[in-house]
Coordinates of C-alpha atoms and ligand atoms in Angstrom, one line a residue:
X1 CA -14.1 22.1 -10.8
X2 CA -14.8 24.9 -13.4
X3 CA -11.9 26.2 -15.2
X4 CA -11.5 29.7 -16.6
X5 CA -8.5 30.9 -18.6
X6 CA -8.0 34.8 -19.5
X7 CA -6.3 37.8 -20.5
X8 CA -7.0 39.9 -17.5
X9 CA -7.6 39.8 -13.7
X10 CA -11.3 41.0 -14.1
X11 CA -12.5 37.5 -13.5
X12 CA -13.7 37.5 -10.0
X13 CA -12.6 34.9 -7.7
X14 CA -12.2 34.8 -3.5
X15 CA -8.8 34.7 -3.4
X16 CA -6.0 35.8 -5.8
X17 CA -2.2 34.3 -6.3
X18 CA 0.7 35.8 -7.0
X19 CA 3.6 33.8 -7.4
X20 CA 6.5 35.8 -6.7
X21 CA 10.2 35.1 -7.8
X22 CA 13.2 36.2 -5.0
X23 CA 14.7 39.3 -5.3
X24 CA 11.8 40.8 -7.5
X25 CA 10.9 44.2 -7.2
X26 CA 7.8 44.7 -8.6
X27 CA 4.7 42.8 -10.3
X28 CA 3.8 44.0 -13.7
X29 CA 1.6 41.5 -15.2
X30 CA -1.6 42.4 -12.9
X31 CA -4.2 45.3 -14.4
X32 CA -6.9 46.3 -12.1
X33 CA -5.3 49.7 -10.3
X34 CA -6.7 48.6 -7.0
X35 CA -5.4 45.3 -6.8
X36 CA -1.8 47.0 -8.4
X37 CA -1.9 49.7 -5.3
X38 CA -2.9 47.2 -2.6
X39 CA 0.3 44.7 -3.8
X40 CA 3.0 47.2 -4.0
X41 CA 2.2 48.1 -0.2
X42 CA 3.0 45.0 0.3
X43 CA 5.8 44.7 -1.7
X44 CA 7.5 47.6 -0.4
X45 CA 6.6 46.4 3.0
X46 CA 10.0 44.0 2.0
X47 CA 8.4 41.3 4.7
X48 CA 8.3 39.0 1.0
X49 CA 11.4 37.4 0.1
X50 CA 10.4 35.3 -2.6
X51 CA 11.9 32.3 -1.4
X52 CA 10.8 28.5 -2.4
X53 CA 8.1 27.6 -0.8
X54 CA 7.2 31.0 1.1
X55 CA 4.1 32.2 1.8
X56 CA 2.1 35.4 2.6
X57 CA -1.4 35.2 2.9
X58 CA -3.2 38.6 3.3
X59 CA -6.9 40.2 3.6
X60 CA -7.0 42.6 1.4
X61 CA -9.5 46.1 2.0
X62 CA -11.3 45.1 -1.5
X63 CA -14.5 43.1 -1.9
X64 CA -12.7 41.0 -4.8
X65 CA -10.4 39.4 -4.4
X66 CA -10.7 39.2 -0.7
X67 CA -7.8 37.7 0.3
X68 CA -4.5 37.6 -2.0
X69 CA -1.6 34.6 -1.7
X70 CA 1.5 35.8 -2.9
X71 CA 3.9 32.3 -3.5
X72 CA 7.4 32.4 -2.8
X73 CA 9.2 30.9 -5.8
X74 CA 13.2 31.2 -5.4
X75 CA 15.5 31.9 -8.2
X76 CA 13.7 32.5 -11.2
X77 CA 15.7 29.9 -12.9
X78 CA 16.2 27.4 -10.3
X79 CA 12.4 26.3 -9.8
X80 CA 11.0 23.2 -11.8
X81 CA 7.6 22.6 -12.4
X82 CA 7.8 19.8 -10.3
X83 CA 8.1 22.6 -7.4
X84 CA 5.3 24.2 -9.1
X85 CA 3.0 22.0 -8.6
X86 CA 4.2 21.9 -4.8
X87 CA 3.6 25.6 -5.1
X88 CA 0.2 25.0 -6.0
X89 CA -0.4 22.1 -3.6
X90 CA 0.7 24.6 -0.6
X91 CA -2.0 27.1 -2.0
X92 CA -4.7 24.8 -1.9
X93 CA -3.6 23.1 1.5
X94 CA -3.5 26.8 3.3
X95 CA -7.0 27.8 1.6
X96 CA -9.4 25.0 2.0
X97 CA -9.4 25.0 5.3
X98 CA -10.6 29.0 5.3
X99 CA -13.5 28.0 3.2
X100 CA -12.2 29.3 -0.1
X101 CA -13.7 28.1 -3.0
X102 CA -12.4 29.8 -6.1
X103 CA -9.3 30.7 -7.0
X104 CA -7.3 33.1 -9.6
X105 CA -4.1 32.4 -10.3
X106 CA -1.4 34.8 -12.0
X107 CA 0.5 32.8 -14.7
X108 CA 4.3 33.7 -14.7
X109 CA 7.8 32.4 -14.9
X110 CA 9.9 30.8 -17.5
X111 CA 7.6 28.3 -18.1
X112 CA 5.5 27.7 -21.3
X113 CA 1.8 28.5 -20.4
X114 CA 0.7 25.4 -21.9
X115 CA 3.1 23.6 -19.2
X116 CA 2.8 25.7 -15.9
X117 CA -1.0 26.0 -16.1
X118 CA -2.0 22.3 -15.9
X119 CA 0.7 21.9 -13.4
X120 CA -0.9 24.7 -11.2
X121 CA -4.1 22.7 -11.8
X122 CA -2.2 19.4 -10.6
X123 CA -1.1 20.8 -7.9
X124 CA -3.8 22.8 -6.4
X125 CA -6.0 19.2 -7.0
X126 CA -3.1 17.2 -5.0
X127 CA -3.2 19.7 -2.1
X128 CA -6.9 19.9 -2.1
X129 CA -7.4 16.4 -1.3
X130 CA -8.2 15.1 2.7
X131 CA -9.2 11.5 3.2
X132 CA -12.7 12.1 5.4
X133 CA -14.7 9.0 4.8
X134 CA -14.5 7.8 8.1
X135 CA -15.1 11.3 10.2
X136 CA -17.8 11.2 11.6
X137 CA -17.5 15.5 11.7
X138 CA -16.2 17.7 9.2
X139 CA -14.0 20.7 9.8
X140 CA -16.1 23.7 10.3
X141 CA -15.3 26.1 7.6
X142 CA -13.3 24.4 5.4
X143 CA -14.3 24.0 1.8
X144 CA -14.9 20.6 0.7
X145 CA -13.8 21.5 -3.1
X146 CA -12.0 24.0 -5.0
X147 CA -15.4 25.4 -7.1
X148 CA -13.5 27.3 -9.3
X149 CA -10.2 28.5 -10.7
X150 CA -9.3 31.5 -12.8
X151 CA -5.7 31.3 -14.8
X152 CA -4.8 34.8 -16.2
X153 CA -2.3 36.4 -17.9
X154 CA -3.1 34.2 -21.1
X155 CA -3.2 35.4 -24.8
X156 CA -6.7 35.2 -26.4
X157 CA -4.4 32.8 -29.3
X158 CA -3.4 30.3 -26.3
X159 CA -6.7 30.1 -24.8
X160 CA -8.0 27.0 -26.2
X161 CA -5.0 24.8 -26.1
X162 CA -4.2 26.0 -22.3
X163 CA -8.1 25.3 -21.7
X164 CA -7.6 21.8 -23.1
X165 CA -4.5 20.8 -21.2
X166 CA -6.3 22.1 -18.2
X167 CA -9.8 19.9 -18.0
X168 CA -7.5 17.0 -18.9
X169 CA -5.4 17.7 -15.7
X170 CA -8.5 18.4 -14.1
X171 CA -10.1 14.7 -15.1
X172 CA -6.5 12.9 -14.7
X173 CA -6.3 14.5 -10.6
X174 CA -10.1 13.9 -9.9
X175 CA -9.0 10.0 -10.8
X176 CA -6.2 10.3 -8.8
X177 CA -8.0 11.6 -5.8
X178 CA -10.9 9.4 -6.4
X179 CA -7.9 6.3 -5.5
X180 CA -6.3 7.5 -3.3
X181 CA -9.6 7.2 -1.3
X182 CA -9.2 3.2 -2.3
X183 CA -5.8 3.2 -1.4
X184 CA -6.4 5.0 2.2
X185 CA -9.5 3.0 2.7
X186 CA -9.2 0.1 5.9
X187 CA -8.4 -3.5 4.9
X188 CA -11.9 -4.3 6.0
X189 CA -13.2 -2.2 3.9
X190 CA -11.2 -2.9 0.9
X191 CA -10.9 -6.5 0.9
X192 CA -9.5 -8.1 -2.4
X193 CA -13.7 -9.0 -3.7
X194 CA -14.1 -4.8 -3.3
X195 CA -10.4 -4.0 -5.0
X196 CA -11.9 -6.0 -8.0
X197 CA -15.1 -4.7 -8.2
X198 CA -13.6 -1.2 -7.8
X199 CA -11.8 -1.8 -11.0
X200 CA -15.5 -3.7 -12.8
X201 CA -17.0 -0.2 -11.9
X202 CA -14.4 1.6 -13.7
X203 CA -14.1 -0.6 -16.8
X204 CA -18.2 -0.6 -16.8
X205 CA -18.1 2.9 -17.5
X206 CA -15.7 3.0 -20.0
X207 CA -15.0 0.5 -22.8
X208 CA -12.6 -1.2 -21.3
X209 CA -13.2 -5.2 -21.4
X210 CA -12.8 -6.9 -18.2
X211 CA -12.8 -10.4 -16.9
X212 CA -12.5 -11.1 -12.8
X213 CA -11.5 -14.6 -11.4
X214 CA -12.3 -15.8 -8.3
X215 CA -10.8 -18.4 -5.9
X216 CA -12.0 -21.6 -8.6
X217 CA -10.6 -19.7 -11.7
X218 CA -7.3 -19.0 -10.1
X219 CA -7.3 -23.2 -8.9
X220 CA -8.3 -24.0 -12.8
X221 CA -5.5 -21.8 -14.0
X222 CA -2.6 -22.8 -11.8
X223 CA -1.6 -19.4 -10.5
X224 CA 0.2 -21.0 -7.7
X225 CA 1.7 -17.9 -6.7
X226 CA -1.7 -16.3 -5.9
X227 CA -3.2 -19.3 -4.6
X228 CA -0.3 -19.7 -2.0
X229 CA -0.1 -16.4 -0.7
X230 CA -4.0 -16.0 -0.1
X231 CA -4.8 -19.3 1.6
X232 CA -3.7 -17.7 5.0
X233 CA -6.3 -15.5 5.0
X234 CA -10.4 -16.3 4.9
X235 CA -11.1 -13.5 2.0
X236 CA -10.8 -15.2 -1.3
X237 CA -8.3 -13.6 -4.0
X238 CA -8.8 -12.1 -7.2
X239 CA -7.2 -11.8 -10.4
X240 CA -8.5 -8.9 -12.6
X241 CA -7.7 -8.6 -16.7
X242 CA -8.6 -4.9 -18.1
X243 CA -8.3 -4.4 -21.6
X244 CA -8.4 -1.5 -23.7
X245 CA -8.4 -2.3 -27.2
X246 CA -8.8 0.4 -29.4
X247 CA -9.8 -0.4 -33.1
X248 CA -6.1 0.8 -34.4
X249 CA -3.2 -0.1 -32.6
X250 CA 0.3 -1.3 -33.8
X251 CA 1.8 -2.0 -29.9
X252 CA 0.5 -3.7 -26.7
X253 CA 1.3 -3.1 -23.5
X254 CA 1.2 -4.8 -20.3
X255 CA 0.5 -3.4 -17.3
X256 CA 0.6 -5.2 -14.0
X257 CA 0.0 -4.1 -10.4
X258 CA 0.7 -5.2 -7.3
X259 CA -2.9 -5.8 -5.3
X260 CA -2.1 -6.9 -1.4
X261 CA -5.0 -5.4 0.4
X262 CA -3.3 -6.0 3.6
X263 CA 0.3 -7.1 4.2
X264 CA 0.7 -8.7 7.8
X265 CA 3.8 -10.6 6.6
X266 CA 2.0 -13.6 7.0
X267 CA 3.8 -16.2 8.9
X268 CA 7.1 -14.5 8.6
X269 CA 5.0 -12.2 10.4
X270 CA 5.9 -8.5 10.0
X271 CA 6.7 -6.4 13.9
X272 CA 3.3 -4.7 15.0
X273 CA 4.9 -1.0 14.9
X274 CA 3.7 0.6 11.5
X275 CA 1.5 -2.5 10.3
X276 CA -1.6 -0.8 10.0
X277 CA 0.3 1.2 6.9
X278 CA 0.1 -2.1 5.1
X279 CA -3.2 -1.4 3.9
X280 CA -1.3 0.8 1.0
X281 CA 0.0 -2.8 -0.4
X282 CA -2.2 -2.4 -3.0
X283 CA -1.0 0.8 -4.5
X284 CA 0.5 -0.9 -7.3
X285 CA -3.4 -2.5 -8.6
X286 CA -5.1 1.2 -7.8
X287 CA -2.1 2.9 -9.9
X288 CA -3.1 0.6 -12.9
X289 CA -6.6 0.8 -12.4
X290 CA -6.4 4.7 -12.6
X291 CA -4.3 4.7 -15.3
X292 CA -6.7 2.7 -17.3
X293 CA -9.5 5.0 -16.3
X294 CA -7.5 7.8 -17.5
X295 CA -6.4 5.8 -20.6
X296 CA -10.2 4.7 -21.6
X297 CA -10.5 8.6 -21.8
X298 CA -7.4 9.9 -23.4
X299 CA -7.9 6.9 -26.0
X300 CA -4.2 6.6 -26.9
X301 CA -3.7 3.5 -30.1
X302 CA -2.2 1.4 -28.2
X303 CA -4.1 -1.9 -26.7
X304 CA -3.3 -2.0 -23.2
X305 CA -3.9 -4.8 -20.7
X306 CA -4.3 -4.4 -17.0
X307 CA -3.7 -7.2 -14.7
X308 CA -4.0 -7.0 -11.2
X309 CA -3.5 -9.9 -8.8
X310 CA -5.8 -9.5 -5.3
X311 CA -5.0 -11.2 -2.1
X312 CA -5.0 -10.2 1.9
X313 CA -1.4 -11.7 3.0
X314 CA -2.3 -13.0 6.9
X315 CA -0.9 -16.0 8.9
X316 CA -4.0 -18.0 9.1
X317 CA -4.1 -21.7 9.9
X318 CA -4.0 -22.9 6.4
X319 CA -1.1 -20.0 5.6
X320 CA 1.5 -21.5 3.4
X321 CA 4.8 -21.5 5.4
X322 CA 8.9 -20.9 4.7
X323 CA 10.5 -23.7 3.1
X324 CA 7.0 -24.3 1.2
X325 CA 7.8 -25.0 -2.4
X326 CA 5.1 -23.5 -4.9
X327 CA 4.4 -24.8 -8.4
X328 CA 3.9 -21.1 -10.7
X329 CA 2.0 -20.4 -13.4
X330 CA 5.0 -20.6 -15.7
X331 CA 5.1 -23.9 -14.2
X332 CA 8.8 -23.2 -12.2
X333 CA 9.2 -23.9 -9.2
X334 CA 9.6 -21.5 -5.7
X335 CA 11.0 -22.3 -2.8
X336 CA 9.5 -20.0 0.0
X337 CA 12.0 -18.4 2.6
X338 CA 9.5 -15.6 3.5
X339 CA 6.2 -15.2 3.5
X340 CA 6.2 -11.4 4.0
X341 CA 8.0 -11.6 -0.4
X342 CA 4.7 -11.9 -1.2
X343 CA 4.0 -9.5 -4.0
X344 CA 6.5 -11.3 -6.3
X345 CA 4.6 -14.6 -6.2
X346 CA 1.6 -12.7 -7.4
X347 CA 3.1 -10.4 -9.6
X348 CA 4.9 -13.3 -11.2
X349 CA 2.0 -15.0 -11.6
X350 CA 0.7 -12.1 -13.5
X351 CA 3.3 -11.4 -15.5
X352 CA 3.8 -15.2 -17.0
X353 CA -0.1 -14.8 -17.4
X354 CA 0.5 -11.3 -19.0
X355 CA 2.2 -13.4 -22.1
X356 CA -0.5 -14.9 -23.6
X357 CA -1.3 -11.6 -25.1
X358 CA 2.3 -10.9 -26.8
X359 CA 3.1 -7.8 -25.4
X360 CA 5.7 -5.3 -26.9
X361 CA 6.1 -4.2 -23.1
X362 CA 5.5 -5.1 -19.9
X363 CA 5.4 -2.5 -17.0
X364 CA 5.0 -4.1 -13.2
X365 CA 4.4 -1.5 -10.1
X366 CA 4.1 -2.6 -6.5
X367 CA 5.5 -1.5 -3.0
X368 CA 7.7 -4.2 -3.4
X369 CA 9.7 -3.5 -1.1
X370 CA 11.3 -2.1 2.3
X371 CA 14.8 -1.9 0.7
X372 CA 13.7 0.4 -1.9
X373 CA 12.2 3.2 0.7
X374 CA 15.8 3.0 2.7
X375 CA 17.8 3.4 -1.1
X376 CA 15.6 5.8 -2.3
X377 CA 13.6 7.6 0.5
X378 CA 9.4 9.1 -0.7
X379 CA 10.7 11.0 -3.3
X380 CA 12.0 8.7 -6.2
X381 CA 10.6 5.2 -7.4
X382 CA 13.1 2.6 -8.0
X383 CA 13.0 1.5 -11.8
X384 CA 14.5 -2.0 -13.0
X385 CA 14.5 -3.8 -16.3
X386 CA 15.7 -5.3 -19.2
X387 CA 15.6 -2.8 -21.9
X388 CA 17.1 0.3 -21.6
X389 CA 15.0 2.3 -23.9
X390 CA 12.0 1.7 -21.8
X391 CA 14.1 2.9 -18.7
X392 CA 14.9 6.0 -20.9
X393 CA 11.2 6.4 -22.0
X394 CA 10.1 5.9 -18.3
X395 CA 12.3 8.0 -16.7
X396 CA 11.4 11.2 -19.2
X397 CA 7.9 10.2 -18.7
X398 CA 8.8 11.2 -14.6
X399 CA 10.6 14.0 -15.9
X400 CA 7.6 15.2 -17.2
X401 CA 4.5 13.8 -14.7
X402 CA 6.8 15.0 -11.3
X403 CA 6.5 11.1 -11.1
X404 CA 10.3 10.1 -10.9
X405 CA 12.3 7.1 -11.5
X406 CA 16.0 6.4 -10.1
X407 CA 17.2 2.4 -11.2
X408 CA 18.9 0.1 -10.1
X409 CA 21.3 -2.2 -12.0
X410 CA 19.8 -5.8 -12.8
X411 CA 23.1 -7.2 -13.6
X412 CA 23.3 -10.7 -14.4
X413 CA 25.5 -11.4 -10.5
X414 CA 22.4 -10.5 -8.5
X415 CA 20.7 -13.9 -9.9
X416 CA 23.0 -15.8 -7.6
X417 CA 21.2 -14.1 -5.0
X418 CA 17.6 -16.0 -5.4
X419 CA 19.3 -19.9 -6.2
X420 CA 17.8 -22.3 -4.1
X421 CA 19.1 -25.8 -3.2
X422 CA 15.6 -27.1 -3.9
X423 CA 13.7 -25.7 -6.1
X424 CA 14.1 -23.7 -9.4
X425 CA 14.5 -20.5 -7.0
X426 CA 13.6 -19.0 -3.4
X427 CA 11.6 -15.8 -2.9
X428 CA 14.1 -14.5 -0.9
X429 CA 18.1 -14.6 -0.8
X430 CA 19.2 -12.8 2.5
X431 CA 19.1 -9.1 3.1
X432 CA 21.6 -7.4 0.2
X433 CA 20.0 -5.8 -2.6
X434 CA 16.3 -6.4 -1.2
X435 CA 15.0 -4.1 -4.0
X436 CA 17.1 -5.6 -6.9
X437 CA 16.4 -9.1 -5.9
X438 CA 12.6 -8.6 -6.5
X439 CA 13.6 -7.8 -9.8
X440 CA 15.6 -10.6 -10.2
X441 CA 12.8 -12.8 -9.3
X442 CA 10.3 -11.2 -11.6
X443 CA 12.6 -11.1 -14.2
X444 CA 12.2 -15.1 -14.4
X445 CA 8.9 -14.6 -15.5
X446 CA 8.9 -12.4 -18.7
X447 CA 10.6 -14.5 -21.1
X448 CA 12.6 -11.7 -23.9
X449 CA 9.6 -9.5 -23.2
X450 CA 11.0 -5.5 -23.3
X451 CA 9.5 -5.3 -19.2
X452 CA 10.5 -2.7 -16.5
X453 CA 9.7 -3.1 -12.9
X454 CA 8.8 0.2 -10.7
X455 CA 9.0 -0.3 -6.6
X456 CA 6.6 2.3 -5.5
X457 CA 6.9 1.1 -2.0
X458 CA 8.5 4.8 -0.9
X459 CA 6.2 7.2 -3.2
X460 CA 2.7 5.7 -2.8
X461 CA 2.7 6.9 1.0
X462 CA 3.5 9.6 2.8
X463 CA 3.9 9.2 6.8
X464 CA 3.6 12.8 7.8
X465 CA 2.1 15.9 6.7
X466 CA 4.0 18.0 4.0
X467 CA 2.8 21.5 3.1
X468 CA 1.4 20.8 -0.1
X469 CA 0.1 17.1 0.6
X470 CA -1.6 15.7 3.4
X471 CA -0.2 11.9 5.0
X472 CA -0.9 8.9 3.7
X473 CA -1.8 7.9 0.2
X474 CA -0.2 9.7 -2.6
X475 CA -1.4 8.3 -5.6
X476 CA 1.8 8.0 -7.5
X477 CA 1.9 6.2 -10.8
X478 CA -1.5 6.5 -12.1
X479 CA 0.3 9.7 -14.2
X480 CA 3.7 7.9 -14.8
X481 CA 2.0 5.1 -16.3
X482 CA -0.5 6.7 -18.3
X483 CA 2.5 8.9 -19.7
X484 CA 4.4 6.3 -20.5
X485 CA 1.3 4.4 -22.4
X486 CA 0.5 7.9 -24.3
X487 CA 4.9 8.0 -25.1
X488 CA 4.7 4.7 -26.2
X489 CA 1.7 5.5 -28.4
X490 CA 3.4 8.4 -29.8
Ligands
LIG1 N1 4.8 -4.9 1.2 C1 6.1 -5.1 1.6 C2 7.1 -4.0 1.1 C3 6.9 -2.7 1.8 C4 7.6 -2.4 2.9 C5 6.1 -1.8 1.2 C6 7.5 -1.1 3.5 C7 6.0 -0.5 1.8 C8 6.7 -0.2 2.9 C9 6.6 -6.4 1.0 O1 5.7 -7.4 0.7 C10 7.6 -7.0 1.9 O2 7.2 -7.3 3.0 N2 8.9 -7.1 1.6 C11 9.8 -7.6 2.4 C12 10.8 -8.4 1.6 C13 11.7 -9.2 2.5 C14 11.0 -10.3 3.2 C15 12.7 -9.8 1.6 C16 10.6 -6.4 3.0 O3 10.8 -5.4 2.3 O4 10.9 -6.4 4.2
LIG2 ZN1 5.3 -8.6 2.5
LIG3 ZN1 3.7 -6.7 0.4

């Protein structure tokens, strides 16, 4: 997408926007006389309230723009640029589908420029996205891409830095579209061999080292964790190592994603209505995959592993069974009550693995799980961990990517919880505190390491349609996490 920035509204594009605050009277900020005339018509009209979220979309009698959107705001001190961005989303979501390709935007609000402009580019990205790989036909007259976008209302002294913050949104949402592909994409597409060869392709391009073991590897290293959870299904498991190692760097991070390409529960076999969803169980691996990507381009100094355990969860013949007692990694012991607590046998292998390199912090994401979506709902992440300045530091990263945290308490009871009568703990300790106990478990596996863990299990996916995002995938954390990496760099 090409990106224009400007003083004026003399850059042509199809379609014009015109975000408009409630109770406003009049727009001052927009030059050309015709365009002026044609938008106090409608302003006078008084069918524009300016309320969050409205929208007007009109033809206008000019050949440029042709069509102007004006974008309901609310109170002029009430919106976040979190709403922004859903602003923009809304835009894009109305327009594509009428086969508009390029788009001027009218910069205005309380916002600094150098913060509402990349979110307007966020946003309009987010909105613009469809997952289409498997229709056969596409929509007659929709646009397949926003071509172009025109942000005005700039000073010539703010150009560059606005231009800047702009093609880096730009890059960082093409990423996050570009997984959210992998994400939406079928189980039998995206077996745990393609997950990891999705994340090769990426590292090949950048300078990102990158090691992939396979089903022997896994055996030699003792990830029992990984090795257990797979052997119901006939698609070998993975275990991917990224690393970005930049020549100066005083911290090193960890980051390690969940990667279940498909979740059936296993043996503890999940209830048929809303399985097919599981093919998102992987959101965790594709949200550090992307940030990597992202990473590998904004070349913070830090040195930042990626790990990302692979497996299909399915209740095949050789599928390892409740009251199974796994030997881990870290060498501990597991007693298995579920099968369906699958993500923190892999993630714990990963994370004991993850020590090796001494990390300063280590950051876990997965849709761990079903607890956290009924405490927290789609629009928050859960956040647990051990250190409360890397809470702090994650949760103003959210602040600041729209990509929120809410924790939990990790409080030294809940281990109670996950004490087994056989082993050195179970994977499962009854229904309270579902999302907690995940943390709890993982937390056995990361020594004094400074570690959060982030249960994306409610933000990566989106069951229905919202106005400024289409269902499924989201993409959430690729931005959180590279955030956090740059905050930690900082
Ligand atoms: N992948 C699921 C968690 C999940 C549920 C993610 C819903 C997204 C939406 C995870 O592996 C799981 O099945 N967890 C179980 C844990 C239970 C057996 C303690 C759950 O949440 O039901
Ligand atoms: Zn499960
Ligand atoms: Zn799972």
């Amino acid at each position: 997408m090409e990106i224009d920035i400007g003083e004026t509204d003399s850059v042509r594009s199809q379609l014009l926007i015109i975000p408009f605050f409630e109770d406003e009277k009049e727009i001052r900020e927009v030059r050309d006389k015709r365009i002026m005339e044609f938008i106090s018509r409608i302003l006078k009209s008084g069918a524009l309230k300016g309320k969050t979220f409205e929208t007007l979309f009109t033809v206008t009698d000019l050949s440029e723009p042709k069509y102007i959107m004006f974008s309901g705001m609310g109170k002029r001190e009430q919106i976040t640029l979190h709403d922004l961005r859903k602003v923009a989303g809304i835009v894009s979501k109305i327009c594509m589908p009428k086969g508009i390709e390029s788009y001027g935007i009218l910069l205005r609000g309380i916002w600094s420029k150098k913060l509402s402009a990349p979110a307007w580019v966020e946003g309009l990205l987010h909105g613009a996205y469809r997952y289409t790989d498997f229709k056969s036909e596409k929509p007659d007259n929709a646009s397949q891409e926003i071509k172009k976008i025109f942000l005005f209302n700039v000073k010539e002294n703010e150009k560059k830095d606005i231009k800047n913050l702009c093609s880096r949104s730009n890059k960082i949402l093409n990423s996050v579209n570009a997984y959210r592909n992998v994400i939406n994409a079928p189980s039998n597409y995206m077996t745990p061999a393609k997950l990891a060869k999705v994340a090769t392709e990426m590292a090949q391009k950048t300078e990102i080292r990158h090691k992939v073991f396979g089903l022997k590897e896994i055996e030699e290293l003792k990830m029992g964790g990984i090795i257990a959870v797979s052997k119901g299904s006939r698609e070998e498991p993975r275990f991917v190592e990224l690393d970005y190692c930049p020549k100066k760097y005083k911290k090193t991070v960890c980051l390690v994603g969940k990667g279940v390409t498909f979740d059936s529960g296993g043996i503890s076999i999940k209830p048929w209505d809303g399985m097919e969803k599981m093919k998102y169980d992987m959101a965790g691996a594709t949200a550090v995959i992307g940030a990597m990507d992202i990473i590998s381009q904004i070349k913070p100094a830090v040195r930042v592993i990626g790990l990302v355990p692979v497996v299909e969860n399915l209740p095949g013949g050789s599928a390892y069974k409740p009251g199974d007692i796994i030997r881990m990694y870290s060498g501990k012991t597991v007693e298995v009550i579920s099968t369906d607590a699958e993500g923190r046998l892999i993630l714990a292998d990963a994370l004991a693995y993850g020590l090796k390199f001494k990390p300063s912090t280590m950051i876990d994401i997965a849709t761990l799980t079903g607890a956290c979506v009924i405490a927290l709902g789609h629009d928050a992440s859960g956040i647990l961990g051990n250190n409360e300045k890397l809470i702090r530091l994650v949760k103003l990263a959210g602040e600041d990517t729209g990509e929120r945290v809410w924790e939990l308490p990790l409080w030294k009871e809940y281990e109670e919880l996950i004490k087994s009568d056989h082993a050195d703990m179970k994977n499962v300790g009854g229904r309270d505190a579902g999302t907690i106990q995940g943390a709890v478990f993982l937390k056995r596996f990361i020594g004094e390491t400074p570690w959060v863990h982030i249960d994306i299990a409610g933000t990566a996916w989106h069951d229905n349609d919202k106005p400024y995002a289409v269902a499924g995938a989201t993409g959430w954390g690729i931005r959180l996490l590279t955030r956090v990496v740059e905050k930690l760099g900082e």
